[in-house]
XYZ file of C-alpha atoms in Angstrom:
588
model
C 0.030 -0.040 -0.199
C 1.382 3.488 -1.002
C 1.661 5.960 1.848
C -0.263 9.076 1.366
C -1.511 12.252 3.032
C -4.345 14.557 2.021
C -4.261 17.244 4.643
C -6.350 20.392 4.749
C -3.941 23.300 5.536
C -5.747 24.952 8.581
C -3.719 28.052 8.633
C -3.429 28.559 4.811
C -5.641 29.838 2.137
C -9.310 28.574 1.984
C -9.348 25.308 0.025
C -5.454 24.835 0.316
C -4.438 21.296 0.798
C -1.234 19.213 1.424
C -1.403 16.313 -0.738
C 1.595 14.115 -1.131
C 2.700 10.565 -1.764
C 5.750 8.759 -0.642
C 8.091 5.935 -1.738
C 10.266 3.839 0.341
C 11.340 5.377 3.794
C 14.715 6.373 4.690
C 14.165 5.353 8.189
C 11.703 4.034 10.863
C 11.141 5.482 14.402
C 9.095 3.041 16.484
C 8.309 2.829 20.358
C 7.149 -0.266 22.054
C 7.399 0.889 25.662
C 6.305 4.076 27.517
C 9.734 5.266 27.950
C 10.737 5.237 24.237
C 7.773 7.446 22.959
C 9.488 10.809 24.004
C 12.760 9.709 22.114
C 10.840 8.875 18.985
C 9.296 12.337 18.911
C 12.639 13.877 19.440
C 13.963 11.896 16.543
C 11.319 12.878 14.328
C 11.693 16.607 15.089
C 15.465 16.182 14.352
C 14.713 14.296 11.146
C 12.283 17.092 9.947
C 14.744 19.905 10.774
C 17.341 17.894 8.744
C 14.907 18.168 5.864
C 12.932 14.860 5.935
C 9.165 14.569 6.070
C 7.914 12.132 8.743
C 4.703 10.581 8.585
C 3.090 8.264 11.362
C 1.014 8.294 14.463
C 0.802 8.086 18.304
C -1.170 5.636 19.790
C -3.912 6.468 22.377
C -2.239 4.148 24.886
C 0.812 6.329 24.705
C -0.954 8.777 27.192
C 1.212 7.720 30.127
C 4.424 8.525 28.436
C 3.355 12.275 28.893
C 1.541 11.862 32.087
C 1.681 8.805 34.270
C -1.662 9.765 35.720
C -3.547 9.100 32.542
C -4.646 5.600 32.717
C -5.336 3.223 29.344
C -5.203 -0.302 28.655
C -2.096 -1.938 27.611
C -1.423 -1.354 23.997
C -1.659 -3.749 21.131
C 0.914 -2.400 18.877
C 3.764 0.206 18.801
C 2.895 3.115 20.781
C 4.460 5.570 18.462
C 5.481 4.763 14.925
C 6.893 7.341 12.230
C 8.388 6.708 8.777
C 10.820 9.143 7.694
C 11.234 10.135 3.927
C 13.764 12.207 1.876
C 11.109 13.750 -0.313
C 7.481 14.094 -0.679
C 6.070 13.391 -4.264
C 3.103 15.253 -5.784
C -0.325 13.628 -5.651
C -2.608 15.323 -8.224
C -6.388 15.413 -7.886
C -8.082 12.464 -9.507
C -4.788 10.446 -9.484
C -5.725 7.106 -7.833
C -3.171 4.946 -6.393
C -5.205 1.730 -6.931
C -7.190 0.390 -9.924
C -8.071 -2.830 -8.273
C -11.484 -4.291 -7.646
C -13.536 -2.120 -5.145
C -12.896 -3.138 -1.482
C -15.829 -4.845 0.654
C -16.592 -4.782 4.392
C -19.516 -6.086 6.255
C -19.332 -4.309 9.626
C -20.684 -5.465 12.901
C -20.941 -3.536 16.144
C -19.097 -4.859 19.342
C -21.803 -3.190 21.411
C -25.216 -4.046 22.049
C -28.139 -1.709 22.489
C -28.455 -2.952 26.027
C -24.745 -2.637 27.008
C -24.762 0.723 25.406
C -27.787 1.840 27.661
C -25.976 0.361 30.706
C -22.765 2.294 30.270
C -24.751 5.530 29.540
C -26.588 4.939 32.993
C -23.234 4.366 34.550
C -21.925 7.554 32.979
C -24.834 9.631 34.078
C -24.364 8.456 37.575
C -20.759 9.382 37.597
C -21.539 12.841 36.230
C -24.184 13.299 39.061
C -21.681 12.182 41.745
C -19.310 14.879 40.356
C -16.524 12.572 39.088
C -16.449 14.449 35.905
C -18.689 16.681 33.762
C -18.046 15.060 30.184
C -16.610 11.733 28.816
C -16.095 10.464 25.399
C -17.278 6.872 25.311
C -16.591 4.692 22.164
C -16.814 1.007 20.760
C -15.335 -0.616 17.828
C -17.071 -1.768 14.555
C -15.318 -4.912 13.340
C -15.337 -6.299 9.950
C -13.215 -8.613 7.550
C -11.897 -6.986 4.254
C -12.433 -8.264 0.761
C -9.947 -6.295 -1.428
C -6.942 -4.430 -0.915
C -6.273 -1.659 1.805
C -5.584 0.835 -0.901
C -9.000 0.533 -2.669
C -10.502 0.756 0.831
C -8.799 4.010 1.618
C -9.619 5.428 -1.806
C -13.406 4.744 -0.934
C -13.028 6.160 2.422
C -11.412 9.272 1.058
C -14.368 9.644 -1.400
C -16.763 8.994 1.440
C -15.376 11.559 4.074
C -13.322 14.257 1.742
C -11.998 17.527 2.676
C -10.268 16.496 6.167
C -7.017 15.404 7.445
C -6.509 11.891 5.582
C -3.487 9.570 5.605
C -2.759 5.860 4.870
C 0.394 4.121 6.145
C 1.680 0.623 6.377
C 3.940 -0.471 9.473
C 4.181 -3.850 7.970
C 1.954 -5.574 10.563
C -0.824 -2.844 10.475
C -2.290 -0.384 7.890
C -3.872 2.712 9.124
C -6.438 4.354 6.858
C -7.482 7.787 8.596
C -9.834 10.175 7.087
C -10.487 12.344 9.930
C -12.319 15.613 9.798
C -10.778 16.863 13.081
C -7.535 18.804 13.549
C -5.651 18.020 16.672
C -3.108 20.712 16.286
C -1.198 22.674 13.607
C 2.233 24.137 14.759
C 4.955 25.939 12.839
C 7.178 26.112 15.879
C 5.748 29.386 17.049
C 1.943 29.492 16.500
C -0.250 26.663 17.381
C -3.848 26.038 16.394
C -6.179 23.440 18.005
C -9.598 22.955 16.403
C -11.562 20.439 18.687
C -14.721 19.008 17.332
C -17.642 18.689 19.552
C -21.266 18.731 18.631
C -23.218 16.722 16.128
C -26.308 16.654 14.088
C -27.554 14.699 11.038
C -27.687 16.067 7.625
C -31.094 17.064 6.474
C -33.297 15.548 3.717
C -33.762 18.923 1.921
C -31.747 22.078 1.743
C -34.303 24.006 4.188
C -34.099 20.978 6.642
C -30.367 20.788 6.273
C -29.964 24.669 7.122
C -32.416 24.081 10.053
C -30.526 21.303 11.690
C -27.299 23.286 11.288
C -28.745 26.195 13.217
C -30.383 23.954 15.740
C -26.858 22.491 16.251
C -25.352 25.847 16.756
C -27.897 27.114 19.077
C -28.703 23.832 21.262
C -27.471 24.432 24.852
C -26.359 20.677 25.338
C -24.194 20.782 22.104
C -22.807 24.369 22.917
C -22.024 23.279 26.484
C -20.221 20.066 25.337
C -18.062 22.156 22.856
C -17.263 24.787 25.572
C -16.293 22.235 28.102
C -13.589 20.892 25.654
C -12.695 24.368 24.565
C -11.923 25.225 28.103
C -9.780 22.054 28.474
C -7.818 22.880 25.403
C -7.174 26.579 26.403
C -5.812 25.120 29.891
C -3.629 22.387 27.975
C -2.169 25.011 25.603
C -1.436 27.519 28.405
C 1.289 25.017 29.594
C 3.383 25.584 26.480
C 2.018 29.245 25.600
C 3.576 32.628 26.134
C 1.525 34.507 28.678
C -1.929 35.913 27.590
C -1.349 34.365 24.011
C -4.130 31.920 24.244
C -7.072 33.020 22.276
C -10.488 31.589 21.053
C -11.040 33.337 17.885
C -13.765 31.123 16.438
C -16.507 29.507 18.632
C -19.219 27.136 17.659
C -18.538 26.962 13.832
C -20.609 24.318 12.017
C -18.852 22.019 9.382
C -20.989 20.279 6.937
C -19.707 16.572 6.541
C -21.403 14.105 3.985
C -23.517 12.417 6.797
C -23.424 14.824 9.762
C -22.937 18.241 10.754
C -20.063 18.891 13.357
C -19.475 21.883 15.495
C -15.774 23.135 15.926
C -14.161 25.758 17.698
C -10.504 27.329 17.280
C -8.028 27.804 20.004
C -4.925 29.574 19.241
C -1.562 30.250 20.998
C 1.804 31.543 20.563
C 4.427 28.864 22.155
C 7.188 29.741 24.134
C 10.680 29.884 22.757
C 12.571 26.475 23.027
C 9.207 24.422 22.869
C 9.763 21.203 21.093
C 7.496 18.632 19.536
C 7.632 16.482 22.657
C 6.486 19.351 24.772
C 3.267 20.062 22.597
C 2.370 16.416 22.926
C 2.975 16.459 26.684
C 0.616 19.425 27.047
C -2.110 18.243 24.722
C -2.082 14.427 24.340
C -4.689 12.854 24.133
C -6.797 15.460 22.768
C -9.509 16.510 25.269
C -12.279 16.131 22.512
C -12.036 12.245 22.750
C -11.311 12.000 26.301
C -13.752 14.369 28.155
C -13.077 16.668 30.971
C -11.449 16.655 33.543
C -9.156 14.523 31.459
C -7.684 12.272 34.089
C -11.199 11.382 35.624
C -12.571 10.912 32.071
C -9.879 8.347 31.183
C -10.405 6.463 34.143
C -14.024 5.902 33.084
C -12.944 5.248 29.571
C -10.818 2.538 30.976
C -13.673 1.009 33.011
C -16.281 1.172 30.492
C -14.079 0.202 27.279
C -12.816 -3.489 27.384
C -10.137 -3.180 24.921
C -7.368 -0.557 23.766
C -8.531 2.129 21.465
C -5.170 1.814 19.401
C -4.397 4.492 16.892
C -8.161 5.576 16.961
C -8.462 8.584 19.278
C -4.435 9.076 19.386
C -2.831 11.234 16.845
C -2.024 10.811 13.094
C 0.114 13.342 11.267
C 3.063 14.756 9.392
C 6.156 16.588 10.688
C 8.003 18.234 7.740
C 10.716 20.973 7.220
C 9.377 24.470 8.052
C 10.849 27.842 7.632
C 14.398 28.977 8.826
C 15.335 25.293 9.840
C 12.318 24.903 11.837
C 9.634 22.468 11.551
C 5.806 22.332 10.382
C 3.721 19.616 12.404
C 0.168 18.952 11.659
C -1.725 16.010 13.374
C -5.447 15.009 13.192
C -7.351 13.308 15.820
C -7.961 9.980 14.212
C -11.448 9.570 14.363
C -13.212 8.086 11.087
C -10.180 5.886 11.123
C -9.891 2.027 10.065
C -6.982 -0.082 11.314
C -6.276 -3.353 9.427
C -4.407 -6.422 10.479
C -4.281 -9.039 7.669
C -8.164 -9.037 6.468
C -9.418 -8.043 9.937
C -10.682 -4.396 10.049
C -11.578 -2.408 13.140
C -13.219 1.352 13.331
C -14.084 3.068 16.510
C -17.293 5.100 16.738
C -18.075 7.216 19.866
C -19.446 10.505 21.144
C -18.939 12.868 24.114
C -21.683 12.434 26.921
C -22.772 15.211 29.248
C -25.480 15.382 31.912
C -27.778 16.466 29.168
C -27.195 13.575 26.874
C -30.275 11.534 25.921
C -29.542 7.838 25.351
C -31.737 7.555 22.280
C -30.151 10.660 20.884
C -26.729 9.563 21.499
C -27.462 5.882 19.896
C -28.772 7.689 16.708
C -25.780 9.869 16.627
C -23.576 6.678 16.711
C -25.496 5.435 13.577
C -25.042 8.818 11.807
C -21.310 8.845 12.385
C -20.802 5.148 11.210
C -22.373 6.259 7.733
C -19.114 7.155 6.391
C -17.555 3.678 6.829
C -20.853 2.030 5.449
C -20.617 3.942 2.402
C -17.035 3.330 1.626
C -17.176 -0.537 2.599
C -19.749 -1.736 -0.113
C -19.309 -0.565 -3.571
C -22.294 0.829 -5.272
C -23.466 3.102 -8.497
C -25.622 6.129 -8.707
C -28.617 5.134 -10.443
C -31.591 6.735 -12.282
C -34.470 4.990 -14.151
C -35.875 6.873 -17.092
C -38.713 6.465 -19.491
C -37.599 6.766 -23.172
C -40.492 6.791 -25.493
C -40.251 6.920 -29.316
C -36.641 8.309 -28.800
C -37.674 11.191 -26.439
C -36.819 11.179 -22.834
C -39.412 11.922 -20.207
C -38.509 14.363 -17.565
C -34.715 14.238 -18.493
C -33.735 17.740 -17.078
C -35.221 16.542 -13.526
C -33.336 13.204 -13.584
C -29.897 14.695 -14.566
C -30.278 17.336 -11.821
C -31.239 14.676 -9.353
C -28.057 12.398 -10.486
C -25.878 15.576 -10.406
C -26.902 16.218 -6.824
C -26.191 12.625 -5.935
C -22.888 12.927 -7.610
C -21.881 16.069 -5.801
C -23.020 14.463 -2.381
C -20.916 11.283 -3.006
C -17.760 13.166 -4.257
C -18.404 11.417 -7.566
C -16.835 13.325 -10.999
C -19.261 14.591 -13.373
C -18.767 14.853 -17.162
C -20.506 15.461 -20.483
C -20.116 11.439 -20.725
C -23.548 11.181 -18.963
C -25.509 12.856 -21.766
C -23.407 11.298 -24.441
C -24.176 7.774 -23.086
C -27.963 8.736 -23.100
C -27.741 10.201 -26.667
C -25.968 7.122 -27.937
C -28.839 5.029 -26.312
C -31.659 7.097 -27.623
C -30.465 6.580 -31.198
C -30.595 2.914 -30.863
C -34.205 3.053 -29.643
C -36.075 5.318 -31.771
C -39.459 3.730 -31.261
C -41.343 1.930 -28.279
C -41.418 2.587 -24.784
C -38.096 1.439 -22.853
C -37.099 1.587 -19.088
C -33.558 2.748 -19.104
C -31.253 2.064 -16.168
C -28.529 4.715 -16.087
C -25.469 4.092 -13.773
C -22.525 6.351 -12.650
C -19.722 4.613 -11.142
C -17.285 6.105 -8.405
C -15.140 7.084 -11.036
C -17.585 9.093 -13.015
C -17.941 6.685 -15.618
C -21.548 6.376 -17.131
C -23.286 3.337 -18.818
C -26.880 2.757 -19.570
C -29.162 -0.121 -20.580
C -32.754 -0.221 -22.279
C -35.542 -2.885 -21.437
C -38.739 -3.112 -23.042
C -41.549 -1.535 -20.805
C -44.731 -3.306 -20.684
C -48.099 -1.621 -19.803
C -49.146 -1.981 -16.094
C -52.434 -3.617 -15.175
C -54.393 -1.220 -12.886
C -55.074 -0.673 -10.192
C -51.775 -1.897 -8.889
C -51.929 -3.890 -5.379
C -49.786 -2.892 -2.465
C -49.204 -4.460 0.799
C -48.184 -2.958 3.936
C -44.837 -3.697 5.317
C -44.848 -5.919 8.326
C -42.120 -3.967 10.268
C -40.726 -0.366 10.215
C -37.662 0.636 8.014
C -35.133 1.339 10.534
C -34.037 4.887 11.289
C -30.491 3.945 10.358
C -31.634 3.629 6.581
C -34.962 5.766 6.641
C -32.943 8.857 7.450
C -29.803 7.781 5.726
C -28.106 8.943 2.420
C -29.069 5.624 0.605
C -32.766 6.549 0.867
C -32.098 10.307 0.100
C -30.223 9.389 -2.962
C -30.912 6.734 -5.540
C -28.217 4.236 -5.839
C -27.686 0.320 -6.322
C -27.277 0.028 -2.482
C -30.650 -1.352 -2.162
C -30.615 -4.369 0.362
C -32.767 -2.222 2.666
C -35.439 -1.870 0.062
C -35.317 -5.546 -1.181
C -35.846 -6.916 2.153
C -39.240 -5.455 1.813
C -40.092 -6.571 -1.914
C -43.059 -8.720 -2.294
C -42.635 -12.396 -2.583
C -46.283 -12.543 -3.724
C -46.551 -11.976 -7.237
C -50.240 -10.686 -6.662
C -48.555 -7.534 -4.968
C -47.053 -4.729 -7.064
C -45.023 -3.308 -4.194
C -44.777 -2.685 -0.450
C -45.802 0.573 1.430
C -43.100 1.417 4.040
C -43.278 3.334 7.216
C -40.577 4.681 9.660
C -39.918 3.878 13.295
C -42.285 6.809 14.265
C -45.137 5.397 12.599
C -45.051 7.551 9.680
C -45.774 6.394 6.057
C -43.046 7.088 3.803
C -42.687 5.451 0.167
C -42.692 2.196 -1.605
C -39.722 0.260 -2.502
C -39.819 1.483 -6.227
C -41.685 4.598 -5.996
C -43.353 7.314 -4.172
C -46.985 7.155 -2.584
C -49.892 9.682 -2.628
C -52.991 9.244 -0.589
C -56.373 10.837 -0.759
C -57.424 12.011 2.616
C -60.427 14.198 3.429
C -60.882 14.934 -0.340
C -57.160 16.192 -0.857
C -54.178 14.396 -2.273
C -51.180 14.177 -0.066
C -47.689 12.754 -0.137
C -45.318 12.363 2.694
C -42.763 14.995 3.136
C -38.954 14.134 2.766
C -38.276 14.688 6.435
C -40.155 11.203 6.976
C -37.349 9.527 5.105
C -37.927 8.983 1.358
C -36.440 9.342 -1.992
C -37.155 12.549 -3.745
C -38.697 10.931 -6.762
C -38.908 12.862 -10.137
C -42.599 11.831 -10.490
C -43.544 13.126 -6.963
C -41.600 16.439 -7.804
C -43.626 16.792 -10.945
C -46.916 15.958 -9.157
C -46.005 18.788 -6.438
C -45.231 21.256 -8.929
C -48.480 20.806 -10.772
C -50.252 20.992 -7.463
C -51.674 17.537 -8.011
C -50.744 16.684 -4.361
C -49.290 18.622 -1.299
C -47.096 17.489 1.603
C -48.496 16.058 4.795
C -47.503 13.398 7.320
C -49.572 10.243 7.015
C -49.491 7.896 9.945
C -50.329 4.206 10.331
C -53.201 5.255 12.657
C -54.480 7.320 9.493
C -54.723 4.559 7.097
C -58.331 3.747 7.719
C -59.220 7.296 6.623
C -57.564 7.036 3.354
C -60.046 7.252 0.486
C -57.755 6.280 -2.432
C -54.062 5.525 -3.290
C -51.707 6.243 -6.076
C -48.250 4.804 -6.794
C -46.110 7.495 -8.374
C -42.807 7.543 -9.984
C -41.397 8.900 -13.437
C -41.384 5.850 -15.381
C -45.020 4.713 -14.571
C -46.366 7.999 -13.807
C -49.656 8.058 -11.705
C -51.091 4.597 -11.171
C -54.251 3.948 -9.306
C -53.467 1.593 -6.351
C -55.098 -0.318 -3.756
C -53.585 -1.282 -0.325
C -54.259 -4.491 1.371
C -54.233 -3.751 5.201
C -53.390 -6.498 7.669
C -56.178 -8.368 9.175
C -57.334 -7.111 12.391
C -56.668 -9.576 15.295
């Protein structure tokens, strides 16, 4: 696996990135005991001052190397590991390291819901007793990799772009980090920390998305969680800062990530003359955003609740390189959103900060939102549009292309004129008749399309009601909001009885959402309504046309409302508006 970094330049121009790849290392620095960690960091700083680039990590379990009072489990690998390189090679945008088959991982949580609830109860009890006021509680996802580590890193980078990404190989372990969180950026004089605390899901519409961001910025619980860690970082930085130089120039900044909104704040300082890299780590490590506050008490709770070492997750991953005037430039992330591989065995930690105001159900949902990045990257998929081609003319083509382009932007998929060229070629080959066209766009932006003869649909179509809700993990996730070939959550509800055309779905709140292959409309009290996107459904093109033409309006429809429905319609762009009948379960 090729070693690479793709780091935001936090103190550079907007959008400026440090993208480099590396060949064979000149030297390896590794610490396997606590008393070796400081020496490794000193060697890394010396190598960078001599002109080398050093890329590596410090494991969470190295904490006691800087403060013996910080408790952790025993490490399961080197406490610190860095590779030194004579040069950093350019890595251009779009230049992929691997052309292998996509990677595939099926993840399973090591934590049951019951165990999560019990841990939350213990945390709330400890907070109430005054042991600490925030703790960061985590648990690993585990899986087995099919494919190459490089292919998985490429997919992770597409799933979580724009942060502080690095991949490296120690020989026994591969670290694939796509963390959005900056630990610190230090040029030998000025230091910036950017702790990330506060999370909200992304919205189903631009309006809902903006409202969720505003709610995150103003929520007392989220702001309190952020301020607690800002205060901790201010205190940590003061240990190496010149007097009165610690500042907080930006507080409660919301950052849009693909699956969540995150809140960050900036803490800056001027370091004292003679400060070394090891001094920075001694003051800051581990980052307070992944421990809690006070740090020692929070880490005691972490050790008690979490049965295994965190590893590189929640430690630090970064690069130390030559700086100005013989100095150094050190940039480290907090390795959340990070996968560690040993052979085919993959581990990825997920967690959140717990305060007195944390609600169990909300925190559990936050974990699901945070794990979406690795779910996205771990199973290959294509973006999908299903279009009607009738006598050589496309039905609602602009709307389909806009929806596909929106999905491409969301999933960081390249977009080009190849999409329309592909459709033009297919239309020329099918000048007569009605065709169902399946348009696909892969992760590299390559388009393909197939046409299938489309037979008339017998009316009315018969629908069955799902026997259980579509879980919130899917209903409010990106694989419902955007149309892709990742459809297992829909396929599980597909009718097995050929008498039924499709299945009507509902969410965990008992709200009707959609069918597995189209949207739904219901006539209630003489008015046609369709569920709003916030209930968790695909924004279908046929649905959008019906709304635009005022044939329907949005309104929540609950299971309890079903007896009031006077008529049903199945709606999509391919079939149009189809009269439907819903078979309700027999009353017991």
